């Protein structure tokens, strides 16, 4: 996730007195508004501070988010985004993408998670598949001589 490299997020995570919380919320809001298939963004620092944007009532948060499986797995996989499907409180299937946030010196700062609407993602994949299928179908139906210019 590109947000994992954000200097604003790293600064907030490294300093519990950082005054850029509003800036990060604005960044998250902008991302959600420009990508309607993104449902929520959650950032949990290593000391337990939580920033979340989106359907707040839909995203389950606990008093110890660092004990959540998605948080622990993101740390284990470190530089590799973790992609999982899950259901939110409304029983809506979402695809969660989580990744560890690290400082410039490689120290653990927290984990960021992006929830994507599964139905929107499924529609996107179906449209792409239909376009691919139509291209192949047209290719097969066009005489080979037309394609290779004999």
Short mmCIF file of the C-alpha atoms (twelve columns), coordinates in Angstrom:
data_MODEL
# 
_entry.id   MODEL 
# 
loop_
_atom_site.group_PDB 
_atom_site.id 
_atom_site.type_symbol 
_atom_site.label_atom_id 
_atom_site.label_alt_id 
_atom_site.label_comp_id 
_atom_site.label_asym_id 
_atom_site.label_seq_id 
_atom_site.Cartn_x 
_atom_site.Cartn_y 
_atom_site.Cartn_z 
_atom_site.pdbx_PDB_model_num 
ATOM 1   C CA . UNK A 1   0.000   0.000   0.000   1 
ATOM 2   C CA . UNK A 2   1.486   3.363   -0.997  1 
ATOM 3   C CA . UNK A 3   0.292   4.853   2.296   1 
ATOM 4   C CA . UNK A 4   2.875   2.686   4.053   1 
ATOM 5   C CA . UNK A 5   5.582   5.057   2.755   1 
ATOM 6   C CA . UNK A 6   3.786   8.290   3.711   1 
ATOM 7   C CA . UNK A 7   6.033   10.637  5.702   1 
ATOM 8   C CA . UNK A 8   2.951   12.141  7.385   1 
ATOM 9   C CA . UNK A 9   1.900   8.734   8.685   1 
ATOM 10  C CA . UNK A 10  5.422   7.854   9.775   1 
ATOM 11  C CA . UNK A 11  5.750   11.173  11.640  1 
ATOM 12  C CA . UNK A 12  2.441   10.626  13.436  1 
ATOM 13  C CA . UNK A 13  3.412   7.075   14.413  1 
ATOM 14  C CA . UNK A 14  6.831   8.074   15.744  1 
ATOM 15  C CA . UNK A 15  5.597   10.921  17.917  1 
ATOM 16  C CA . UNK A 16  2.539   10.697  20.139  1 
ATOM 17  C CA . UNK A 17  2.522   14.507  20.274  1 
ATOM 18  C CA . UNK A 18  2.485   14.925  16.485  1 
ATOM 19  C CA . UNK A 19  -0.019  17.554  15.425  1 
ATOM 20  C CA . UNK A 20  -0.696  16.149  11.954  1 
ATOM 21  C CA . UNK A 21  -3.694  13.976  12.846  1 
ATOM 22  C CA . UNK A 22  -6.061  16.249  10.881  1 
ATOM 23  C CA . UNK A 23  -3.768  16.133  7.846   1 
ATOM 24  C CA . UNK A 24  -3.838  12.334  7.853   1 
ATOM 25  C CA . UNK A 25  -7.631  12.305  8.237   1 
ATOM 26  C CA . UNK A 26  -7.885  14.656  5.236   1 
ATOM 27  C CA . UNK A 27  -5.598  12.358  3.235   1 
ATOM 28  C CA . UNK A 28  -7.728  9.324   4.135   1 
ATOM 29  C CA . UNK A 29  -10.952 11.205  3.295   1 
ATOM 30  C CA . UNK A 30  -9.554  12.270  -0.084  1 
ATOM 31  C CA . UNK A 31  -8.610  8.683   -0.901  1 
ATOM 32  C CA . UNK A 32  -12.069 7.383   0.041   1 
ATOM 33  C CA . UNK A 33  -13.835 10.106  -1.950  1 
ATOM 34  C CA . UNK A 34  -11.736 9.511   -5.062  1 
ATOM 35  C CA . UNK A 35  -12.188 5.713   -4.900  1 
ATOM 36  C CA . UNK A 36  -15.813 4.875   -4.083  1 
ATOM 37  C CA . UNK A 37  -14.981 1.156   -3.895  1 
ATOM 38  C CA . UNK A 38  -12.745 1.860   -0.870  1 
ATOM 39  C CA . UNK A 39  -14.864 1.624   2.275   1 
ATOM 40  C CA . UNK A 40  -12.528 2.471   5.147   1 
ATOM 41  C CA . UNK A 41  -8.934  3.122   6.142   1 
ATOM 42  C CA . UNK A 42  -7.601  2.185   9.562   1 
ATOM 43  C CA . UNK A 43  -4.167  2.996   10.965  1 
ATOM 44  C CA . UNK A 44  -3.017  1.550   14.291  1 
ATOM 45  C CA . UNK A 45  0.289   2.737   15.732  1 
ATOM 46  C CA . UNK A 46  2.602   0.468   17.689  1 
ATOM 47  C CA . UNK A 47  1.494   2.215   20.890  1 
ATOM 48  C CA . UNK A 48  -2.206  1.616   20.154  1 
ATOM 49  C CA . UNK A 49  -3.330  4.970   18.776  1 
ATOM 50  C CA . UNK A 50  -6.031  4.553   16.118  1 
ATOM 51  C CA . UNK A 51  -6.886  6.733   13.134  1 
ATOM 52  C CA . UNK A 52  -9.828  5.587   11.043  1 
ATOM 53  C CA . UNK A 53  -11.821 7.092   8.238   1 
ATOM 54  C CA . UNK A 54  -14.809 5.845   6.324   1 
ATOM 55  C CA . UNK A 55  -17.695 3.815   7.601   1 
ATOM 56  C CA . UNK A 56  -16.585 4.071   11.219  1 
ATOM 57  C CA . UNK A 57  -19.643 2.263   12.508  1 
ATOM 58  C CA . UNK A 58  -18.922 -0.611  10.114  1 
ATOM 59  C CA . UNK A 59  -15.326 -1.213  11.139  1 
ATOM 60  C CA . UNK A 60  -14.909 -3.275  14.244  1 
ATOM 61  C CA . UNK A 61  -12.301 -1.843  16.593  1 
ATOM 62  C CA . UNK A 62  -11.242 -3.225  19.934  1 
ATOM 63  C CA . UNK A 63  -9.312  -1.884  22.853  1 
ATOM 64  C CA . UNK A 64  -6.255  -3.826  21.708  1 
ATOM 65  C CA . UNK A 65  -6.118  -3.645  17.925  1 
ATOM 66  C CA . UNK A 66  -2.532  -4.907  18.014  1 
ATOM 67  C CA . UNK A 67  -3.870  -8.303  19.144  1 
ATOM 68  C CA . UNK A 68  -5.970  -8.626  15.971  1 
ATOM 69  C CA . UNK A 69  -4.867  -11.316 13.504  1 
ATOM 70  C CA . UNK A 70  -4.616  -8.883  10.567  1 
ATOM 71  C CA . UNK A 71  -2.278  -6.641  12.592  1 
ATOM 72  C CA . UNK A 72  -0.015  -9.508  13.679  1 
ATOM 73  C CA . UNK A 73  0.095   -11.043 10.197  1 
ATOM 74  C CA . UNK A 74  1.035   -7.708  8.596   1 
ATOM 75  C CA . UNK A 75  4.015   -7.503  10.952  1 
ATOM 76  C CA . UNK A 76  5.056   -11.090 10.185  1 
ATOM 77  C CA . UNK A 77  4.945   -10.461 6.423   1 
ATOM 78  C CA . UNK A 78  6.478   -7.003  6.884   1 
ATOM 79  C CA . UNK A 79  6.965   -5.573  3.377   1 
ATOM 80  C CA . UNK A 80  4.269   -7.694  1.724   1 
ATOM 81  C CA . UNK A 81  0.667   -6.448  1.756   1 
ATOM 82  C CA . UNK A 82  -1.736  -8.966  3.322   1 
ATOM 83  C CA . UNK A 83  -5.012  -9.465  1.447   1 
ATOM 84  C CA . UNK A 84  -7.922  -11.134 3.239   1 
ATOM 85  C CA . UNK A 85  -11.670 -11.255 2.842   1 
ATOM 86  C CA . UNK A 86  -13.803 -10.607 5.887   1 
ATOM 87  C CA . UNK A 87  -17.286 -9.450  6.854   1 
ATOM 88  C CA . UNK A 88  -18.028 -6.167  8.566   1 
ATOM 89  C CA . UNK A 89  -20.778 -5.512  11.124  1 
ATOM 90  C CA . UNK A 90  -23.377 -5.231  8.344   1 
ATOM 91  C CA . UNK A 91  -22.421 -8.696  7.065   1 
ATOM 92  C CA . UNK A 92  -20.945 -7.050  3.958   1 
ATOM 93  C CA . UNK A 93  -17.964 -8.868  2.459   1 
ATOM 94  C CA . UNK A 94  -14.887 -6.652  2.212   1 
ATOM 95  C CA . UNK A 95  -11.361 -7.244  1.020   1 
ATOM 96  C CA . UNK A 96  -8.895  -5.966  3.610   1 
ATOM 97  C CA . UNK A 97  -5.385  -5.020  2.553   1 
ATOM 98  C CA . UNK A 98  -2.978  -4.537  5.464   1 
ATOM 99  C CA . UNK A 99  0.673   -3.569  5.565   1 
ATOM 100 C CA . UNK A 100 3.205   -2.742  8.228   1 
ATOM 101 C CA . UNK A 101 4.414   0.850   8.515   1 
ATOM 102 C CA . UNK A 102 8.145   1.157   9.149   1 
ATOM 103 C CA . UNK A 103 10.356  4.114   9.892   1 
ATOM 104 C CA . UNK A 104 13.332  5.061   7.774   1 
ATOM 105 C CA . UNK A 105 15.557  2.929   9.975   1 
ATOM 106 C CA . UNK A 106 13.239  -0.087  9.579   1 
ATOM 107 C CA . UNK A 107 11.649  0.008   13.035  1 
ATOM 108 C CA . UNK A 108 8.011   -1.041  13.411  1 
ATOM 109 C CA . UNK A 109 5.655   1.948   13.658  1 
ATOM 110 C CA . UNK A 110 2.230   0.387   13.146  1 
ATOM 111 C CA . UNK A 111 -0.062  -1.189  10.567  1 
ATOM 112 C CA . UNK A 112 -2.375  0.377   8.009   1 
ATOM 113 C CA . UNK A 113 -5.473  -1.368  6.647   1 
ATOM 114 C CA . UNK A 114 -7.633  -0.516  3.647   1 
ATOM 115 C CA . UNK A 115 -11.062 -2.125  3.254   1 
ATOM 116 C CA . UNK A 116 -12.402 -2.503  -0.287  1 
ATOM 117 C CA . UNK A 117 -16.019 -3.297  -1.178  1 
ATOM 118 C CA . UNK A 118 -15.971 -6.872  -2.502  1 
ATOM 119 C CA . UNK A 119 -19.011 -6.360  -4.742  1 
ATOM 120 C CA . UNK A 120 -17.384 -3.382  -6.467  1 
ATOM 121 C CA . UNK A 121 -14.180 -5.342  -6.939  1 
ATOM 122 C CA . UNK A 122 -16.139 -8.277  -8.328  1 
ATOM 123 C CA . UNK A 123 -17.928 -5.977  -10.816 1 
ATOM 124 C CA . UNK A 124 -14.580 -4.576  -11.943 1 
ATOM 125 C CA . UNK A 125 -13.141 -8.064  -12.492 1 
ATOM 126 C CA . UNK A 126 -16.239 -9.192  -14.390 1 
ATOM 127 C CA . UNK A 127 -16.091 -6.178  -16.706 1 
ATOM 128 C CA . UNK A 128 -12.383 -6.818  -17.364 1 
ATOM 129 C CA . UNK A 129 -13.080 -10.514 -18.027 1 
ATOM 130 C CA . UNK A 130 -15.939 -9.712  -20.425 1 
ATOM 131 C CA . UNK A 131 -13.720 -7.271  -22.350 1 
ATOM 132 C CA . UNK A 132 -10.955 -9.893  -22.570 1 
ATOM 133 C CA . UNK A 133 -13.466 -12.555 -23.676 1 
ATOM 134 C CA . UNK A 134 -14.868 -10.268 -26.383 1 
ATOM 135 C CA . UNK A 135 -11.374 -9.521  -27.717 1 
ATOM 136 C CA . UNK A 136 -10.547 -13.226 -27.895 1 
ATOM 137 C CA . UNK A 137 -13.895 -14.013 -29.519 1 
ATOM 138 C CA . UNK A 138 -13.383 -11.308 -32.138 1 
ATOM 139 C CA . UNK A 139 -9.842  -12.512 -32.780 1 
ATOM 140 C CA . UNK A 140 -10.998 -16.090 -33.325 1 
ATOM 141 C CA . UNK A 141 -13.821 -15.031 -35.655 1 
ATOM 142 C CA . UNK A 142 -11.634 -12.830 -37.852 1 
ATOM 143 C CA . UNK A 143 -10.050 -14.888 -40.642 1 
ATOM 144 C CA . UNK A 144 -6.388  -15.588 -39.926 1 
ATOM 145 C CA . UNK A 145 -5.360  -14.029 -43.248 1 
ATOM 146 C CA . UNK A 146 -6.837  -10.722 -42.130 1 
ATOM 147 C CA . UNK A 147 -4.837  -10.776 -38.931 1 
ATOM 148 C CA . UNK A 148 -1.445  -11.734 -40.414 1 
ATOM 149 C CA . UNK A 149 -1.934  -9.765  -43.649 1 
ATOM 150 C CA . UNK A 150 -1.344  -12.543 -46.209 1 
# 
